[in-house]
Short mmCIF file of C-alpha atoms in Angstrom, two decimals:
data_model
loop_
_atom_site.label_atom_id
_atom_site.label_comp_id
_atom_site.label_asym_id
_atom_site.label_seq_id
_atom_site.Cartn_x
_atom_site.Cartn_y
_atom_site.Cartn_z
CA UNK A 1 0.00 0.00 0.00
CA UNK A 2 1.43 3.01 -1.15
CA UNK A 3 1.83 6.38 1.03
CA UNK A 4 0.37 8.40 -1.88
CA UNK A 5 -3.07 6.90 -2.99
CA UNK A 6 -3.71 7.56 -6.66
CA UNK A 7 -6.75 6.12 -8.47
CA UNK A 8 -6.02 2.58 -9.94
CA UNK A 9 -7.33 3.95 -13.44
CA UNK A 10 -8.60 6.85 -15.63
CA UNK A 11 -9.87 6.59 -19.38
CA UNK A 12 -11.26 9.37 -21.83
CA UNK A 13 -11.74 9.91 -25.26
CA UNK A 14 -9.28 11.28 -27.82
CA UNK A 15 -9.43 15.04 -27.17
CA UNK A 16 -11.14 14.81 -23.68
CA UNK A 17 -9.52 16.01 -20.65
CA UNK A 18 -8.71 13.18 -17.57
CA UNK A 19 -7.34 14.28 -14.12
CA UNK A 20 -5.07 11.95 -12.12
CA UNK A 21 -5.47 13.02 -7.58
CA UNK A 22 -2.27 12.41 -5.24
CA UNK A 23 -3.45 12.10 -2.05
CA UNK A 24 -1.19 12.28 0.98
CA UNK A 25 -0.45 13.68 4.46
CA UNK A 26 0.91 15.96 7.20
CA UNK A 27 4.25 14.06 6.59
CA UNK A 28 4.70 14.83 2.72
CA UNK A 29 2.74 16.89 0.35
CA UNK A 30 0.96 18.49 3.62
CA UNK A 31 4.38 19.46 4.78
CA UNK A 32 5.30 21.75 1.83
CA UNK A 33 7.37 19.60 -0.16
CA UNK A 34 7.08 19.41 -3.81
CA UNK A 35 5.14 16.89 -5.72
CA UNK A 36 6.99 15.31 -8.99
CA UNK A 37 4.92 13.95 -12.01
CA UNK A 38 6.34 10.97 -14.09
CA UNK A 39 5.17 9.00 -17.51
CA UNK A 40 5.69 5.66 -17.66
CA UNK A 41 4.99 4.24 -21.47
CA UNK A 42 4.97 0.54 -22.51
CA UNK A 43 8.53 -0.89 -22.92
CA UNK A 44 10.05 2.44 -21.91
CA UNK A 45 11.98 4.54 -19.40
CA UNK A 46 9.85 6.36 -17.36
CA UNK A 47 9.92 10.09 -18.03
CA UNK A 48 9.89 13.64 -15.87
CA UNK A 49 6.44 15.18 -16.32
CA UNK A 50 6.08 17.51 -13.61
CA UNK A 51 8.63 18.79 -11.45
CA UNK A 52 8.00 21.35 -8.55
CA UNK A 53 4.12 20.78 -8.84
CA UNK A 54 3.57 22.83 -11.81
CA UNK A 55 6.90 23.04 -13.86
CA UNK A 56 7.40 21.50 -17.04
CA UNK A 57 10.35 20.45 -18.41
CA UNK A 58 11.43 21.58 -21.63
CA UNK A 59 9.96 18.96 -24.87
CA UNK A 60 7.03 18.18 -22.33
CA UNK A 61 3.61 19.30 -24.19
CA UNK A 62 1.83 22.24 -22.60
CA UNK A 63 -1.16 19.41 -22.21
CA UNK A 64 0.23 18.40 -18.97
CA UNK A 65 -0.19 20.96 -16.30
CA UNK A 66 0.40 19.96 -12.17
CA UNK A 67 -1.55 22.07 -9.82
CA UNK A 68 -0.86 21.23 -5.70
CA UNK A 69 -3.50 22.48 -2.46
CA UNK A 70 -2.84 21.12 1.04
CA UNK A 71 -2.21 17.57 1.00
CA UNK A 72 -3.24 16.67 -2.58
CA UNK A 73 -2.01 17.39 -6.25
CA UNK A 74 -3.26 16.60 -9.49
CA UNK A 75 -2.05 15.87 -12.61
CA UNK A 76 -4.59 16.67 -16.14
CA UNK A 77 -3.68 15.83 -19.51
CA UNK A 78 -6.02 17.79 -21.62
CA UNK A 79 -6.31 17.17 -25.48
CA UNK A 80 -5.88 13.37 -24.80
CA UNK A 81 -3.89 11.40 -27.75
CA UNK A 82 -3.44 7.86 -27.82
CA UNK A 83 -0.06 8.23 -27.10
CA UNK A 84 -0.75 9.13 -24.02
CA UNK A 85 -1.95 5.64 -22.91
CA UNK A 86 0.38 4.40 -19.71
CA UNK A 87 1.26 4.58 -16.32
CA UNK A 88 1.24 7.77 -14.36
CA UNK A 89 3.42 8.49 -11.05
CA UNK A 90 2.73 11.24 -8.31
CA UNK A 91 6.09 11.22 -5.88
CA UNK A 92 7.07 13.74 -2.97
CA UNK A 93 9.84 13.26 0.02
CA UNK A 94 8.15 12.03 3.27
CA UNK A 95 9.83 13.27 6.32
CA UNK A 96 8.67 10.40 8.92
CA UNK A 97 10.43 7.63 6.12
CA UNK A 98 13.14 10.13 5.15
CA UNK A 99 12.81 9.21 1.38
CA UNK A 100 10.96 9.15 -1.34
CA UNK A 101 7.69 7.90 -1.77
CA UNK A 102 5.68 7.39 -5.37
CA UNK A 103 1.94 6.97 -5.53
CA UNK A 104 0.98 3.35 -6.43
CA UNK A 105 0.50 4.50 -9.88
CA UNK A 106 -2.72 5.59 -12.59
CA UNK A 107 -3.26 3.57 -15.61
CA UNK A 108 -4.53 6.06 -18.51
CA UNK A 109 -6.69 4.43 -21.31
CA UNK A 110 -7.59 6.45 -24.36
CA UNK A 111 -11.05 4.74 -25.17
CA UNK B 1 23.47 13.99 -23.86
CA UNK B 2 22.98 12.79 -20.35
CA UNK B 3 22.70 9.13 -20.18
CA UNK B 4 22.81 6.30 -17.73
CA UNK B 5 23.44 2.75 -18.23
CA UNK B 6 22.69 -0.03 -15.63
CA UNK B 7 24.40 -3.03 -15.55
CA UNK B 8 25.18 -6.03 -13.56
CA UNK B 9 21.32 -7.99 -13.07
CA UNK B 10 20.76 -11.16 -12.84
CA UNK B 11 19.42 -14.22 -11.25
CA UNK B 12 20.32 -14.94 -7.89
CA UNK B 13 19.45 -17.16 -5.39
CA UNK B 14 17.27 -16.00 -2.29
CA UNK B 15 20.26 -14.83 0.16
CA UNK B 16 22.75 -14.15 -2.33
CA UNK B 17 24.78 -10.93 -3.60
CA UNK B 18 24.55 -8.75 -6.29
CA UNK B 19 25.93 -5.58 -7.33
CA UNK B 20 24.85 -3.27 -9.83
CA UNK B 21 26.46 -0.65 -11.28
CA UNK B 22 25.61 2.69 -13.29
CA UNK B 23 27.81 4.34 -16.09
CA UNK B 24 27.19 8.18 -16.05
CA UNK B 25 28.11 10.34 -19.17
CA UNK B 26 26.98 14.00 -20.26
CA UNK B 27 26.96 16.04 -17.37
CA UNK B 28 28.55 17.09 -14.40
CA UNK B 29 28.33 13.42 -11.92
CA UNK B 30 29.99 14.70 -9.12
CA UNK B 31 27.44 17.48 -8.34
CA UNK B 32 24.34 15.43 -8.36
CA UNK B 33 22.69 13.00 -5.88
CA UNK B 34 22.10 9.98 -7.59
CA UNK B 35 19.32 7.68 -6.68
CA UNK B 36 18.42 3.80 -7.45
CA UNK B 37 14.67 3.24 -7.84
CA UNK B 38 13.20 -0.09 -8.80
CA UNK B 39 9.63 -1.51 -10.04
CA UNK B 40 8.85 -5.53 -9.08
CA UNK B 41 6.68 -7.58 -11.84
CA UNK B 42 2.93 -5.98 -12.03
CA UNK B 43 3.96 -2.79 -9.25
CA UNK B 44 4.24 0.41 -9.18
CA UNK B 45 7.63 2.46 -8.56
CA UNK B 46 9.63 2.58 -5.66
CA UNK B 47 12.38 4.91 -4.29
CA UNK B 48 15.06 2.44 -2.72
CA UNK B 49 17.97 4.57 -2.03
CA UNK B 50 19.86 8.09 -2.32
CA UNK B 51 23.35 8.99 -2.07
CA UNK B 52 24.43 12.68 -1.89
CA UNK B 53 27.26 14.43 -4.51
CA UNK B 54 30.04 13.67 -2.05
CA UNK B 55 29.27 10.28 -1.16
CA UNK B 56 29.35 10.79 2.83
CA UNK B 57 25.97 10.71 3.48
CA UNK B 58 23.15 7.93 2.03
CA UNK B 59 19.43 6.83 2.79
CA UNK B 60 17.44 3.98 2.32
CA UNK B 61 13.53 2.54 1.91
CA UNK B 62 12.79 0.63 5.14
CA UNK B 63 12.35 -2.54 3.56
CA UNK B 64 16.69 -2.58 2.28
CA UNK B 65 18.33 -0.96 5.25
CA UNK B 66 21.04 -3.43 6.57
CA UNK B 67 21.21 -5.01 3.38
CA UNK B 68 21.86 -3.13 0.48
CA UNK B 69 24.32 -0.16 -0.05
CA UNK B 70 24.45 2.67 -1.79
CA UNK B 71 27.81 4.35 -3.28
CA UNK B 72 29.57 6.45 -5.99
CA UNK B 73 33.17 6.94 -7.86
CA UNK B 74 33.17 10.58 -8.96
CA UNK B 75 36.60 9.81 -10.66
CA UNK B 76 35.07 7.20 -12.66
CA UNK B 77 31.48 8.93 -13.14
CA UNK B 78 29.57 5.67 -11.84
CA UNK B 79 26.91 4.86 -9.05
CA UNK B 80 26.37 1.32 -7.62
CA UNK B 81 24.21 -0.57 -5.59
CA UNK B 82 25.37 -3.34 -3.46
CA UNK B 83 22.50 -6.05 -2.93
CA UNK B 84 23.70 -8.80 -0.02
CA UNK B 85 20.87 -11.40 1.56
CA UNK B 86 18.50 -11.01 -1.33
CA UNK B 87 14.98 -12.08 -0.92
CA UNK B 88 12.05 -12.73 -3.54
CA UNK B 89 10.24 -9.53 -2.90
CA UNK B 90 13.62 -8.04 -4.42
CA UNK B 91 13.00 -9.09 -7.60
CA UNK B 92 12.14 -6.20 -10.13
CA UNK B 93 13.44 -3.47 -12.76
CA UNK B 94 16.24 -1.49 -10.87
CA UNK B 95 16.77 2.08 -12.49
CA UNK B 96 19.50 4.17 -12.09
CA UNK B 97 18.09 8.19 -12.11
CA UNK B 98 19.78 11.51 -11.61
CA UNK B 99 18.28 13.87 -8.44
CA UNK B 100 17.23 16.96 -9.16
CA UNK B 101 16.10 20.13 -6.87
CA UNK B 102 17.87 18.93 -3.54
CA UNK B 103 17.84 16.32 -1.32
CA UNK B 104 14.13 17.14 0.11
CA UNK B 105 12.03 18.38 -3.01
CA UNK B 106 14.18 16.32 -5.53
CA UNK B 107 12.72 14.77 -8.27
CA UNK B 108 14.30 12.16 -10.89
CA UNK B 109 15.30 12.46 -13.96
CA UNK B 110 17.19 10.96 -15.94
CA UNK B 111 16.14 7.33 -15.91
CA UNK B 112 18.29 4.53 -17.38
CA UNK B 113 16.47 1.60 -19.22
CA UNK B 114 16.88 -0.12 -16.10
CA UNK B 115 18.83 -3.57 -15.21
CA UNK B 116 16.69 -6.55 -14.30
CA UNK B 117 16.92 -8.78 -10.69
CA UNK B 118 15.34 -11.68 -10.24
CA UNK B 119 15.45 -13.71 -6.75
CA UNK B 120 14.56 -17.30 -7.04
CA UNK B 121 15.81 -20.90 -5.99
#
């Protein structure tokens, strides 16, 4: 069970907007650290998404946007392509486990 | 280009040693924290250890601490992971990944294609 609880599964059509939650606590994203966004595609690496909540890094579309409030973030991919299909991470640093912790992860299906 | 490119999986039996290693090329090594993060069959990601740019301090998931351990050559641009008394639950896709930000808001990136561990008798 992961520290971060993230919904097992999102789907929308091509063009449709989906929004991934990160929910935590008082010992991570409640404590003012920064939640990190990855992409995780079939057969590949995973990628940097999100860094710093909102920040994207440079070649990442302007489709993915992070937002944070209290001890939650969310991730939305707007304009949904099919290439977007895969797995999508939330992580922060937790101060009781002092580490990182990932969310258990948020399948996306373009229907 | 920044790269990094994991090497030394395998299959071991449950107790055994491993050690992996990292090759680092196209930026600065010796002024990053480096981090090892690794995904078992059918999971999700998990954060399993962090070592800063000097090498004098580390930290670890719960689940490794005693067991494995985390270090760096800064002359030789490479990060390794030493795995002793390896169990089953072990098993998985280790990735090598670059810290960004600091050591408390850091995020990872970037990944290697990962080296695969498997545990098994």
């Amino acid at each position: 069970q992961s520290v971060l609880t993230q919904p097992p599964s999102v789907s929308g059509a091509p063009g449709q907007k989906v929004t991934i939650s990160c929910t935590g606590n008082s010992s991570n994203i409640g404590a003012y650290y920064d939640v990190h966004w990855y992409q995780h595609l079939p057969g590949r690496a995973p990628k940097l998404l999100i860094y710093g909540n909102r920040h994207r890094p440079s070649g990442v579309p302007d489709r993915f946007s992070g937002s944070k409030s209290g001890t939650s973030a969310s991730l939305a991919i707007t304009g949904l392509l099919a290439e977007d299909e895969g797995d999508y991470y939330c992580q922060t640093h937790d101060s009781g486990l002092s580490g990182s912790v990932f969310g258990g992860g948020t399948k996306v299906t373009v229907l | 280009e920044v790269q990094l490119v994991e090497s030394g999986g395998g299959l071991v039996r449950p107790g055994g040693s491993l050690r992996l290693s990292c090759a680092a090329s196209g930026f600065t090594f010796s002024t990053y924290w480096m981090s090892w993060v690794r995904q078992a069959p059918g999971k999700g990601l998990e954060w399993v250890a962090n070592i800063k740019e000097d090498g004098i301090k580390d930290y670890y998931v719960d689940s490794v601490k005693g067991r494995f351990t985390i270090s760096r050559d800064n002359a030789k641009n490479s990060l390794y992971l030493q795995m002793n008394s390896l169990r089953a639950e072990d098993t998985g896709l280790y990735y090598c990944v670059r810290d960004g930000g600091g050591s408390y808001n850091n995020w990872f990136d970037p990944w290697g294609q990962g080296t695969l561990v498997t545990v098994s008798s």
